[in-house]
PDB file of C-alpha atoms (C1' of nucleotides) in Angstrom:
ATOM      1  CA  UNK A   1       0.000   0.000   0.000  1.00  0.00           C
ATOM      2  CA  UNK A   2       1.715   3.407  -1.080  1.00  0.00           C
ATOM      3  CA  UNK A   3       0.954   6.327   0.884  1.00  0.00           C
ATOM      4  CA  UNK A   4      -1.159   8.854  -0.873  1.00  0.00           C
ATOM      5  CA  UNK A   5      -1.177  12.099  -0.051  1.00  0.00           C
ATOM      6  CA  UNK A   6      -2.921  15.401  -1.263  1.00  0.00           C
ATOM      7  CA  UNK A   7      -3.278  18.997  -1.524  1.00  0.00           C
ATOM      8  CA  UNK A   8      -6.215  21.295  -2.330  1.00  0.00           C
ATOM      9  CA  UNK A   9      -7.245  24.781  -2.271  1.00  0.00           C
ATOM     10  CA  UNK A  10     -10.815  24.637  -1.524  1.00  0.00           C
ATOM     11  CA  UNK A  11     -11.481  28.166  -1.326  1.00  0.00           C
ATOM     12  CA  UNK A  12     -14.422  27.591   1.842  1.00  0.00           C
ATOM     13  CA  UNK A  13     -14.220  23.864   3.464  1.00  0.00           C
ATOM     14  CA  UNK A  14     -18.033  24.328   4.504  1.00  0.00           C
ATOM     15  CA  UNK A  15     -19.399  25.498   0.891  1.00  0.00           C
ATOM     16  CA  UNK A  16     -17.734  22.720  -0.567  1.00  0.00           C
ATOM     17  CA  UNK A  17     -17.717  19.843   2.190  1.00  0.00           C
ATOM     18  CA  UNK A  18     -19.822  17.547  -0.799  1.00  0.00           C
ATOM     19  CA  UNK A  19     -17.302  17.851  -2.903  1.00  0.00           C
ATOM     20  CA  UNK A  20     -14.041  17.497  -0.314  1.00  0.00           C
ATOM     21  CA  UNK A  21     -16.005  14.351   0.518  1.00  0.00           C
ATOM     22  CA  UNK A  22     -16.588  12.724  -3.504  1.00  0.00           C
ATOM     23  CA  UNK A  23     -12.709  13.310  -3.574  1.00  0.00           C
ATOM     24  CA  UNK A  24     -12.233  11.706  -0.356  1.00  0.00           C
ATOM     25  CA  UNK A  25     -14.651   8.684  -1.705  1.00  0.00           C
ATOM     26  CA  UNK A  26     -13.333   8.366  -4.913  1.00  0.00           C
ATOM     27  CA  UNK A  27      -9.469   9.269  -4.228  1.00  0.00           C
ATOM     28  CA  UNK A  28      -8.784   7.416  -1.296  1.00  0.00           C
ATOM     29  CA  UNK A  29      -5.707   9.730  -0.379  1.00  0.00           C
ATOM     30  CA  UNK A  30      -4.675   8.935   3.678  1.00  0.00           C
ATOM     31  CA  UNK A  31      -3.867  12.615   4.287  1.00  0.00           C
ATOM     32  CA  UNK A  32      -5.904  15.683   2.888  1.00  0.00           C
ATOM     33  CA  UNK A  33      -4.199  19.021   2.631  1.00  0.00           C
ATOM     34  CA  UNK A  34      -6.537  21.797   2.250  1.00  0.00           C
ATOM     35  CA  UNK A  35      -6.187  25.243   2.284  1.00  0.00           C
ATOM     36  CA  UNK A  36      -8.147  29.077   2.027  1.00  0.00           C
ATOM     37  CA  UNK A  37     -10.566  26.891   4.532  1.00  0.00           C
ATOM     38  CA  UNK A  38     -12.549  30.178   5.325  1.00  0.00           C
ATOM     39  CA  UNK A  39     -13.504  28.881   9.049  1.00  0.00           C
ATOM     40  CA  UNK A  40     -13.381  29.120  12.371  1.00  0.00           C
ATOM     41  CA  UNK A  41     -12.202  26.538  14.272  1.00  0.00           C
ATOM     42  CA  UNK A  42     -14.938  25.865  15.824  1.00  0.00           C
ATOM     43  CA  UNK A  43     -17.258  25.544  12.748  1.00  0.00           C
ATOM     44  CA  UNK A  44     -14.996  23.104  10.895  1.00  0.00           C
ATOM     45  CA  UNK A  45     -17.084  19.778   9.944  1.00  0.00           C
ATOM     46  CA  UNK A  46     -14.661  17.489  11.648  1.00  0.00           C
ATOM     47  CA  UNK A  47     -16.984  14.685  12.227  1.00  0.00           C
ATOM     48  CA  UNK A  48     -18.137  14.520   8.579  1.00  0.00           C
ATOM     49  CA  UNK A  49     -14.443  13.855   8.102  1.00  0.00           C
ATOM     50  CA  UNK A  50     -13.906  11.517  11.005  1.00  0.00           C
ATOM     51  CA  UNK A  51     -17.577   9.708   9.656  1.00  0.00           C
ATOM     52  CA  UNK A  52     -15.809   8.323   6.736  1.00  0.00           C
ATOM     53  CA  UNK A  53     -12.326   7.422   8.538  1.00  0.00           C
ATOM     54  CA  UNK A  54     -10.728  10.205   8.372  1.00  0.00           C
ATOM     55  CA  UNK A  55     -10.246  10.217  12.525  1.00  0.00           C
ATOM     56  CA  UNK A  56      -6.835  12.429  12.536  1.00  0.00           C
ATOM     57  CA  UNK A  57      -7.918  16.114  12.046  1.00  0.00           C
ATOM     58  CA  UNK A  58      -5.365  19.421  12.164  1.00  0.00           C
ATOM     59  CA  UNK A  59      -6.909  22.496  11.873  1.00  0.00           C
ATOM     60  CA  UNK A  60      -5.802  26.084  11.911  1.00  0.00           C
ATOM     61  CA  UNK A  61      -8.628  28.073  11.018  1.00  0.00           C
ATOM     62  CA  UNK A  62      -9.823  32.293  11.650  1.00  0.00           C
ATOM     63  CA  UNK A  63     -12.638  33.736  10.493  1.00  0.00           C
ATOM     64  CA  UNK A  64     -13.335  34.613   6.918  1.00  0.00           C
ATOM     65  CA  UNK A  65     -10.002  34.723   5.064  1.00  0.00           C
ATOM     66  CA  UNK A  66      -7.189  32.061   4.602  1.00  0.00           C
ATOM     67  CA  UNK A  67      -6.914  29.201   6.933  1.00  0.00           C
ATOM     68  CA  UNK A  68      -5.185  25.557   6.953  1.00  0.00           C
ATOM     69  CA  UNK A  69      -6.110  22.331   7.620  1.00  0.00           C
ATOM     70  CA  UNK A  70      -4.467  18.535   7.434  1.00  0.00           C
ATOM     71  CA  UNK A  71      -6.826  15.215   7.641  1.00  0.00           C
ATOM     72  CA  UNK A  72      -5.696  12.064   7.802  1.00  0.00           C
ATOM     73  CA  UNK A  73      -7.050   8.655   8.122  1.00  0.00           C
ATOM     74  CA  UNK A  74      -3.460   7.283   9.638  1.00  0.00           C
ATOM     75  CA  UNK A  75      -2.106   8.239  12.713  1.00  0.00           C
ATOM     76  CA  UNK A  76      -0.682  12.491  12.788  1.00  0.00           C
ATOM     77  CA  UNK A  77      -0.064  14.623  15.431  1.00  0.00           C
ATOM     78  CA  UNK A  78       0.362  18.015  14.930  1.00  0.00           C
ATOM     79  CA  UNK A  79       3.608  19.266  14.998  1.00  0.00           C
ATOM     80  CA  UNK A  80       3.250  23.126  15.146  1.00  0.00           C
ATOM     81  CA  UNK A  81       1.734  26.156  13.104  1.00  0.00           C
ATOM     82  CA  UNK A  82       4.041  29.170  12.357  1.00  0.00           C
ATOM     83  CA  UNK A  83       3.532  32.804  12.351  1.00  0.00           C
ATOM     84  CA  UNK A  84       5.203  35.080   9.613  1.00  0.00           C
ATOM     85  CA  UNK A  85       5.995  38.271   9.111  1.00  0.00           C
ATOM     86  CA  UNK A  86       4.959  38.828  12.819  1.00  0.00           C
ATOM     87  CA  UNK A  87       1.103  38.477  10.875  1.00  0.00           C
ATOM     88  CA  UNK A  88      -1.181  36.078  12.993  1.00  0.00           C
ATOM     89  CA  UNK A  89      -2.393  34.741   9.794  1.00  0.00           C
ATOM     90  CA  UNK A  90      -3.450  30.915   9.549  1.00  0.00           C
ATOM     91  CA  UNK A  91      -1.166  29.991   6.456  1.00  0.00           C
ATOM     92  CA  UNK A  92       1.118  26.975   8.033  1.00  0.00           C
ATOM     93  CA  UNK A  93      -0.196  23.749   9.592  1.00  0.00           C
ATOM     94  CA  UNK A  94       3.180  21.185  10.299  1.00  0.00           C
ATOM     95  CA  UNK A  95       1.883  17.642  11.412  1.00  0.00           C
ATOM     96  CA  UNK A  96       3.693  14.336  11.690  1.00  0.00           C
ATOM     97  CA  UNK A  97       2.424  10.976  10.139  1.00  0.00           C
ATOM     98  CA  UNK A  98       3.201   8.028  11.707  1.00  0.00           C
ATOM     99  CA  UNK A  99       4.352   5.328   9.140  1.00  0.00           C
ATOM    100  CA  UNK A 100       4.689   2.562  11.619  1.00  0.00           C
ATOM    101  CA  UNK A 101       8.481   2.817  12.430  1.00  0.00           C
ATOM    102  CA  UNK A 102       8.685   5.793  10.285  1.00  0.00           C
ATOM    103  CA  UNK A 103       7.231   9.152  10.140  1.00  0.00           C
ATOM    104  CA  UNK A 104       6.523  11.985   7.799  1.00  0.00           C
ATOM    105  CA  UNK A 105       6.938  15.765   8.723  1.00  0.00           C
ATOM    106  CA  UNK A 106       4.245  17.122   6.711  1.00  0.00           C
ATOM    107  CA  UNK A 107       3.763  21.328   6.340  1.00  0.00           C
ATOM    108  CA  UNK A 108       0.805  22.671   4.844  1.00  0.00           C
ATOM    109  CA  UNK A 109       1.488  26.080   3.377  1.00  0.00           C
ATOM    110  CA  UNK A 110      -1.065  28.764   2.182  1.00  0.00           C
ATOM    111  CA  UNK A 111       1.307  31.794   0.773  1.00  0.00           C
ATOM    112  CA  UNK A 112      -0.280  35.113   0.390  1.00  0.00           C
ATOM    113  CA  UNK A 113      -1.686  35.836  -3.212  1.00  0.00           C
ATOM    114  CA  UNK A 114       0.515  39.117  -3.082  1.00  0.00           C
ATOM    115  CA  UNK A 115      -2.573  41.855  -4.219  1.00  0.00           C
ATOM    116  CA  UNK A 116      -2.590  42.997  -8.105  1.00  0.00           C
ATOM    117  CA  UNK A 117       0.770  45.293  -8.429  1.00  0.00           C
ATOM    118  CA  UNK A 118       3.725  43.318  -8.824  1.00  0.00           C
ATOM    119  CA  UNK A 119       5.828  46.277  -6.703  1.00  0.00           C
ATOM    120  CA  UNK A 120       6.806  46.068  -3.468  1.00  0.00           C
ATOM    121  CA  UNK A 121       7.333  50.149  -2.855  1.00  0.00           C
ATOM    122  CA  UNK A 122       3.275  50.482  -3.614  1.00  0.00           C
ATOM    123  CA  UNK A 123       1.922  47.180  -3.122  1.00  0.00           C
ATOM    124  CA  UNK A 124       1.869  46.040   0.874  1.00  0.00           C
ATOM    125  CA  UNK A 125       0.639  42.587  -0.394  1.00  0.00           C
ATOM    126  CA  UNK A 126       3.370  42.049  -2.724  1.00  0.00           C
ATOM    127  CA  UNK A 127       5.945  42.831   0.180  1.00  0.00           C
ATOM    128  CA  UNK A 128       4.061  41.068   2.784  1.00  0.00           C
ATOM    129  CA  UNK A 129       4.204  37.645  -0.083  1.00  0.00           C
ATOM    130  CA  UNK A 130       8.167  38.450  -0.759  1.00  0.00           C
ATOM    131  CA  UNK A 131       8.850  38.495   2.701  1.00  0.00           C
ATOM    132  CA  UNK A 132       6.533  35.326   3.535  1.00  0.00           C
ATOM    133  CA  UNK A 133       9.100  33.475   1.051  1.00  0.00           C
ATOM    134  CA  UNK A 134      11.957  34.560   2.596  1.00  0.00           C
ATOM    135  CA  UNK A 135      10.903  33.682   6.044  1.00  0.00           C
ATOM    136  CA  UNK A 136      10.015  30.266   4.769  1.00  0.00           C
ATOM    137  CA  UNK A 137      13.819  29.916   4.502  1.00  0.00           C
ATOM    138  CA  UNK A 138      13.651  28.162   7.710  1.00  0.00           C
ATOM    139  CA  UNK A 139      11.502  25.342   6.672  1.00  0.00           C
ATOM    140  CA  UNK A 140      13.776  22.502   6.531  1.00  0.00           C
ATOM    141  CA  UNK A 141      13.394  19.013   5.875  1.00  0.00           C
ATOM    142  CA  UNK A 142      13.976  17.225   9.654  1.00  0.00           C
ATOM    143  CA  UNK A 143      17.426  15.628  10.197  1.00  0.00           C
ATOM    144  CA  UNK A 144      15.989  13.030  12.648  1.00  0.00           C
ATOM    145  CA  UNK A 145      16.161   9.475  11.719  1.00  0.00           C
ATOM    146  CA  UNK A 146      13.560   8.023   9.949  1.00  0.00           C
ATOM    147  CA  UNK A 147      11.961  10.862   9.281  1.00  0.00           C
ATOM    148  CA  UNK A 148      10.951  12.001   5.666  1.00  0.00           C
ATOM    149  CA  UNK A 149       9.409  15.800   5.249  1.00  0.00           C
ATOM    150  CA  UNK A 150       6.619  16.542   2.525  1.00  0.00           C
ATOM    151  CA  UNK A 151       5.935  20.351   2.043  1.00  0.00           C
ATOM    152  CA  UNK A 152       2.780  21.082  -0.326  1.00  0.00           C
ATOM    153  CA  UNK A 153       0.243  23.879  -0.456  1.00  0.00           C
ATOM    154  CA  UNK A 154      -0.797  26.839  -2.801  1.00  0.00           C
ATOM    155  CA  UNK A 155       2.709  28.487  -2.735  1.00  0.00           C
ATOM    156  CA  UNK A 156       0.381  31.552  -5.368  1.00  0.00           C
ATOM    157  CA  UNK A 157       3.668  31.122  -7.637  1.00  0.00           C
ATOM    158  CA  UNK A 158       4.136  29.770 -10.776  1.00  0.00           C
ATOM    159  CA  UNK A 159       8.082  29.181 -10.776  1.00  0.00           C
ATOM    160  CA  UNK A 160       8.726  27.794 -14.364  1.00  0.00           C
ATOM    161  CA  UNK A 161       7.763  28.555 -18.044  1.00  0.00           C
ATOM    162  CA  UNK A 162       5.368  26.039 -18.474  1.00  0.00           C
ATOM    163  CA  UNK A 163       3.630  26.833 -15.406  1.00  0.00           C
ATOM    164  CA  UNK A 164       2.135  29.389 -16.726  1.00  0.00           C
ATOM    165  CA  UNK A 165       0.247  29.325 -20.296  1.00  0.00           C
ATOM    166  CA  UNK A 166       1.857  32.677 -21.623  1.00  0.00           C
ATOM    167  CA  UNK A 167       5.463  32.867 -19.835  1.00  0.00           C
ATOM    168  CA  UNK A 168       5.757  35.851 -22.095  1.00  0.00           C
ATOM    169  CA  UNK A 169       2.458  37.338 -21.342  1.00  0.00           C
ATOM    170  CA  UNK A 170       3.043  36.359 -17.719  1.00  0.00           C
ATOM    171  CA  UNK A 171       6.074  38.230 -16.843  1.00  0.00           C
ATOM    172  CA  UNK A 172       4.493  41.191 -15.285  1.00  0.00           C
ATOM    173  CA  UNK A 173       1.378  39.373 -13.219  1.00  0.00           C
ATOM    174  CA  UNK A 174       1.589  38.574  -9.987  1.00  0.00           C
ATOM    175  CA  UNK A 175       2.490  34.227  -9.549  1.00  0.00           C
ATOM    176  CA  UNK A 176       4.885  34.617 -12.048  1.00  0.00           C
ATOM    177  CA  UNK A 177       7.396  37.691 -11.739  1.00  0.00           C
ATOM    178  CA  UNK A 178      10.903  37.025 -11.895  1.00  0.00           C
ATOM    179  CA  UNK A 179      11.249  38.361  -8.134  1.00  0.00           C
ATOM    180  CA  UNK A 180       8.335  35.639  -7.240  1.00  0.00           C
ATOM    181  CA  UNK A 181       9.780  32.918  -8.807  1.00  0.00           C
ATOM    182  CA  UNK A 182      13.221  33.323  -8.310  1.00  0.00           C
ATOM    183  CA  UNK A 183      12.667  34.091  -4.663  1.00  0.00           C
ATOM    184  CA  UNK A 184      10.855  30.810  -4.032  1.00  0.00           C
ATOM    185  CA  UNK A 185      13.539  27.977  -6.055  1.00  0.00           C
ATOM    186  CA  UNK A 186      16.119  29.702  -4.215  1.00  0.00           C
ATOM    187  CA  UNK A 187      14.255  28.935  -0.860  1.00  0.00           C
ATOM    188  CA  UNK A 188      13.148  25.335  -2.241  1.00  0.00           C
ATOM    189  CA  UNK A 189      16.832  24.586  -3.266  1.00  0.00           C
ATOM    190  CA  UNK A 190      18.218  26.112  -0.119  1.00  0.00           C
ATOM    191  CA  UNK A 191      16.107  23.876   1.733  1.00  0.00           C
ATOM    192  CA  UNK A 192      17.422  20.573  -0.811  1.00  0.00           C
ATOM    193  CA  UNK A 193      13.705  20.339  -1.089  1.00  0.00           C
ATOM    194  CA  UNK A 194      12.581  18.138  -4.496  1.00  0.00           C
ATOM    195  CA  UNK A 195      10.181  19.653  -6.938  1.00  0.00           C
ATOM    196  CA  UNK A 196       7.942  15.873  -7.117  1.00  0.00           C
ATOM    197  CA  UNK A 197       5.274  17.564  -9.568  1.00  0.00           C
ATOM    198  CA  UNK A 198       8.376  18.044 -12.271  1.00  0.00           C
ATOM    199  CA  UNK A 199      10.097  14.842 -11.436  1.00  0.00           C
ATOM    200  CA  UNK A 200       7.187  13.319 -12.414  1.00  0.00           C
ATOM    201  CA  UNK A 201       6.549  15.595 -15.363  1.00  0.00           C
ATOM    202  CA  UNK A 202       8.942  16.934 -18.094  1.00  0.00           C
ATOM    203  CA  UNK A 203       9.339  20.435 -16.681  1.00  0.00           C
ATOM    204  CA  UNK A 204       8.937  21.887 -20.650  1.00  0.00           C
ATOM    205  CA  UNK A 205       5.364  20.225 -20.321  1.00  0.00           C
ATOM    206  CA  UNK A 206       2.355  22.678 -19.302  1.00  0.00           C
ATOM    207  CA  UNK A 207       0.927  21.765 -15.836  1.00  0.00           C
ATOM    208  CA  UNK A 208      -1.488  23.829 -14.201  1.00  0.00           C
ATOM    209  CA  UNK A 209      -3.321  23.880 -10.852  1.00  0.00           C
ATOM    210  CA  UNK A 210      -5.426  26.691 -11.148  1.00  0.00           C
ATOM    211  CA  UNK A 211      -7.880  28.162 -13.775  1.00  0.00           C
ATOM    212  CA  UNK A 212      -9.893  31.840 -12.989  1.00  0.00           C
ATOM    213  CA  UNK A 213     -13.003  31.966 -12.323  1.00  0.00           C
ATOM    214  CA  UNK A 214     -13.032  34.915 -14.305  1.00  0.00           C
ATOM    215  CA  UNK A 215     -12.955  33.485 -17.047  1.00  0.00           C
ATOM    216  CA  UNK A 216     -15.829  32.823 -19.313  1.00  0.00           C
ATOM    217  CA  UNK A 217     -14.824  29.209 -20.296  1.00  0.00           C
ATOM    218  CA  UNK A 218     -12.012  28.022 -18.484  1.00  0.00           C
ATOM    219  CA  UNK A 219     -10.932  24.503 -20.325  1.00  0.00           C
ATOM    220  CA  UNK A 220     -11.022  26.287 -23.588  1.00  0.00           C
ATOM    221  CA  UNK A 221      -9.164  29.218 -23.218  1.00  0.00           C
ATOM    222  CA  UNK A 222      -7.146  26.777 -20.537  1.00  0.00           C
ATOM    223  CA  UNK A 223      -5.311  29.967 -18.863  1.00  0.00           C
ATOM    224  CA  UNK A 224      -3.850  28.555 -16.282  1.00  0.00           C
ATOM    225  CA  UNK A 225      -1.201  28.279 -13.541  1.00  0.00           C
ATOM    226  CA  UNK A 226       0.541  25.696 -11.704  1.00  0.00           C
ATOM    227  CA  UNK A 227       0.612  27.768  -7.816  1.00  0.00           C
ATOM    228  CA  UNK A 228       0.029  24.378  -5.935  1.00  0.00           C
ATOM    229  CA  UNK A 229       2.877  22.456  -5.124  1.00  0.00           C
ATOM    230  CA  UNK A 230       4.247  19.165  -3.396  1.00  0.00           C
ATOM    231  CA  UNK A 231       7.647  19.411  -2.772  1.00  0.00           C
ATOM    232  CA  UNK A 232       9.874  16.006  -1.011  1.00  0.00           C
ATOM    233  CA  UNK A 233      13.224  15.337   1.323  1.00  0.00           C
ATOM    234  CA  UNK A 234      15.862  13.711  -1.309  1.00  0.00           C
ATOM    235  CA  UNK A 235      14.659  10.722   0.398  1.00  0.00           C
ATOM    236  CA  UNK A 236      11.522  10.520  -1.262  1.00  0.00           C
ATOM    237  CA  UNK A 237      12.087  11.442  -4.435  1.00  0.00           C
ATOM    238  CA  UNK A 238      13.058   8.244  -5.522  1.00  0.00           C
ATOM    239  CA  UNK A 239       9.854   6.689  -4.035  1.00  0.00           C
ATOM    240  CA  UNK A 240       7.642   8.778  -5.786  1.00  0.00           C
ATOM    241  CA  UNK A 241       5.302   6.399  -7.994  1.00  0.00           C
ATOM    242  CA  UNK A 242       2.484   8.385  -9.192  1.00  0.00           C
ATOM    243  CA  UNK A 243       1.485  12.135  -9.308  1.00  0.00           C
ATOM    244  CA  UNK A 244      -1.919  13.311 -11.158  1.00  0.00           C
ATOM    245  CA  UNK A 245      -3.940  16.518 -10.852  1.00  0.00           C
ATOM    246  CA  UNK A 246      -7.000  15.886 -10.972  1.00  0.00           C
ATOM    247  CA  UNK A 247      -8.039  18.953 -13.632  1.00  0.00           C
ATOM    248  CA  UNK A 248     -11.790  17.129 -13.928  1.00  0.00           C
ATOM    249  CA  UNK A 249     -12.281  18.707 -10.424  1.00  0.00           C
ATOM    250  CA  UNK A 250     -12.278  22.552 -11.943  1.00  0.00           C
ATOM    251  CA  UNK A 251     -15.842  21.322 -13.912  1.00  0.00           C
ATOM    252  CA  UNK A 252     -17.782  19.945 -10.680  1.00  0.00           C
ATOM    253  CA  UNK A 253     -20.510  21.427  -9.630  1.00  0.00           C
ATOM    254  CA  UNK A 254     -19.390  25.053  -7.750  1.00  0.00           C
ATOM    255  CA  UNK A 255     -16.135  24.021  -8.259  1.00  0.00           C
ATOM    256  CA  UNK A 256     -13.169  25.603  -6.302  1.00  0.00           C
ATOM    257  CA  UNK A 257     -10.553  27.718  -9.113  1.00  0.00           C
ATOM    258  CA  UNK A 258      -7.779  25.280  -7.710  1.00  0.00           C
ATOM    259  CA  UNK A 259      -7.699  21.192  -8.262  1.00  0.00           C
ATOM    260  CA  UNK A 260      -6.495  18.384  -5.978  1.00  0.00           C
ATOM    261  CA  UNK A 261      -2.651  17.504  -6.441  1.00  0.00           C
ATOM    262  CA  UNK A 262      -2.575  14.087  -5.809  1.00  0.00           C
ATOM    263  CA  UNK A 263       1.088  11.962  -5.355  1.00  0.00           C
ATOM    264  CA  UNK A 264       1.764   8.548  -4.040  1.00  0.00           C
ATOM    265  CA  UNK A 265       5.119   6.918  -2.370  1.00  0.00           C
ATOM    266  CA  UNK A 266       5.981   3.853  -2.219  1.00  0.00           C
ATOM    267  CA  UNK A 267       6.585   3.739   1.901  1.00  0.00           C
ATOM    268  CA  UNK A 268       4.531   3.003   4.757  1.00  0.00           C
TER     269      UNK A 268
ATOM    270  C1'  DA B   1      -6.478  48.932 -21.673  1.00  0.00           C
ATOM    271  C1'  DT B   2      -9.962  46.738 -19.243  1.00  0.00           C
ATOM    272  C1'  DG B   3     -12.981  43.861 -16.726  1.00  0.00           C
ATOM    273  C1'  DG B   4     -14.175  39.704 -15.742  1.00  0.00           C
ATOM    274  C1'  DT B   5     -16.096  35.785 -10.892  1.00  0.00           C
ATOM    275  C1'  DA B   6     -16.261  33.908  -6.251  1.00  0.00           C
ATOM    276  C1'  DG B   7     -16.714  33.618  -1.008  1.00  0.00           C
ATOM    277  C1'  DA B   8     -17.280  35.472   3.646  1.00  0.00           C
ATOM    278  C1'  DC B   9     -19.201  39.064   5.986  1.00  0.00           C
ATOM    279  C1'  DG B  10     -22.129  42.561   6.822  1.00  0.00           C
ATOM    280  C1'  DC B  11     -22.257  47.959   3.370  1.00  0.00           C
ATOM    281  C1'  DT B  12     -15.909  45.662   1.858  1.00  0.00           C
ATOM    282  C1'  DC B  13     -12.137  42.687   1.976  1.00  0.00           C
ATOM    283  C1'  DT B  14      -9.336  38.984  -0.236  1.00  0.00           C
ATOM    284  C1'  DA B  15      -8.326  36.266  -3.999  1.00  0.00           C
TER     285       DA B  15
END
DNA sequence: ATGGTAGACGCTCTA
């Protein structure tokens, strides 16, 4: 049995609860990343979750805006949530998933959008999102024994060419300036963290994550960005055996603009 | 160059 694991920005847990559940159903995955929860704490479904076997839940929820949460259906214990830029906003949930002898460090990231003006001198949001990546310099892969470390999340940046459907057109909007996506591979490779999504995939090959919901038709004009990621110790890399996202997500019903990212090792 | 949609919350913010 591999050990699945997933990541999804589900833009409101409680809107979409049916549909966190059909992927839960029809997935299978034994942990659940989700992020942009929109809730409270105290409002979050957790028994519909623990209902279907799902018994380990993480949250790290505020009202309205942003918010973090980890489900698992094998054993986790939550680690620790971090604070940055001095900002008590819930955007990092770390848990541990006990693997029998072994464990996973897991960290859930939601990394601010960054606002509509790619300039930090005019744009608090872009500062506030350049700064988040920086900080995130100190999220390392543990050094404990047995202990593999899986970071995933909506990172909001697209870091390579064809992660983006215009790299040309691209180079200017926020996800995808050169300041954004330099700043995050230098803290992913400063970290030795592994890029699973493009292991798996040729990274010339489009991949995307997210389509806009302002779009008028969003599979046609297929505008899209990769900004969720799942990123692995060297360890795991060469345990990865399958990766999908699951694009048929973005036409549900009231569909969230991001799709699951689904990946599965070959541990546990 | 512009405006387009969505969700939470409560007459506006964030994405």
């Amino acid at each position: 049995m591999p050990l699945r694991i997933a990541t999804w920005n589900i833009n409101s847990v409680r809107l979409r609860l049916p549909l966190v559940l059909r992927f839960l159903e029809e997935h299978q995955p034994d942990v659940l990343c989700l992020q942009e929860t929109k809730c409270p704490n105290d409002q979050f479904p957790t028994a519909a979750f623990r209902k279907i076997g799902y018994d380990h839940v993480a949250i790290h929820g505020q009202k309205g805006y942003h918010g973090v949460a980890t489900i698992s259906r094998r054993p986790m214990s939550v680690l620790e949530t971090r604070t940055f830029c001095g900002i008590e906003d819930c955007r990092h949930l770390a848990t541990s998933v006990e693997l029998g002898s072994r464990r996973i460090h897991l960290h859930n990231f939601y990394v601010p959008a960054g606002g509509d003006e790619p300039d930090p001198e005019v744009n608090p949001k872009f500062r506030h999102k350049l700064d988040f990546v920086q900080e995130m310099h100190d999220i390392l892969p543990a050094t404990i024994a047995d202990t593999g470390s899986i970071l995933v999340g909506d990172l909001n940046i697209a870091p390579l060419e064809a992660d983006v459907w215009s790299h040309k057109q691209m180079l200017k909007v926020v996800s995808h300036t050169p300041v954004e996506t330099e700043g995050l591979e230098a803290m992913r490779k400063a970290g030795g963290w592994v890029d699973i999504m493009r292991q798996h995939v040729p990274p010339e090959e489009k991949l995307f994550t997210w389509w806009s919901y302002r779009s008028k038709d969003w599979e046609a004009s297929n505008r899209g960005r990769r900004l969720d990621h799942v990123w692995s110790s060297p360890d795991l890399s060469p345990v990865l055996k399958d990766m999908a996202v699951l694009k048929d997500a973005r036409g549900w019903d009231r569909p969230s603009d991001h799709v699951p990212v689904i990946t599965d090792f070959d541990i546990g």
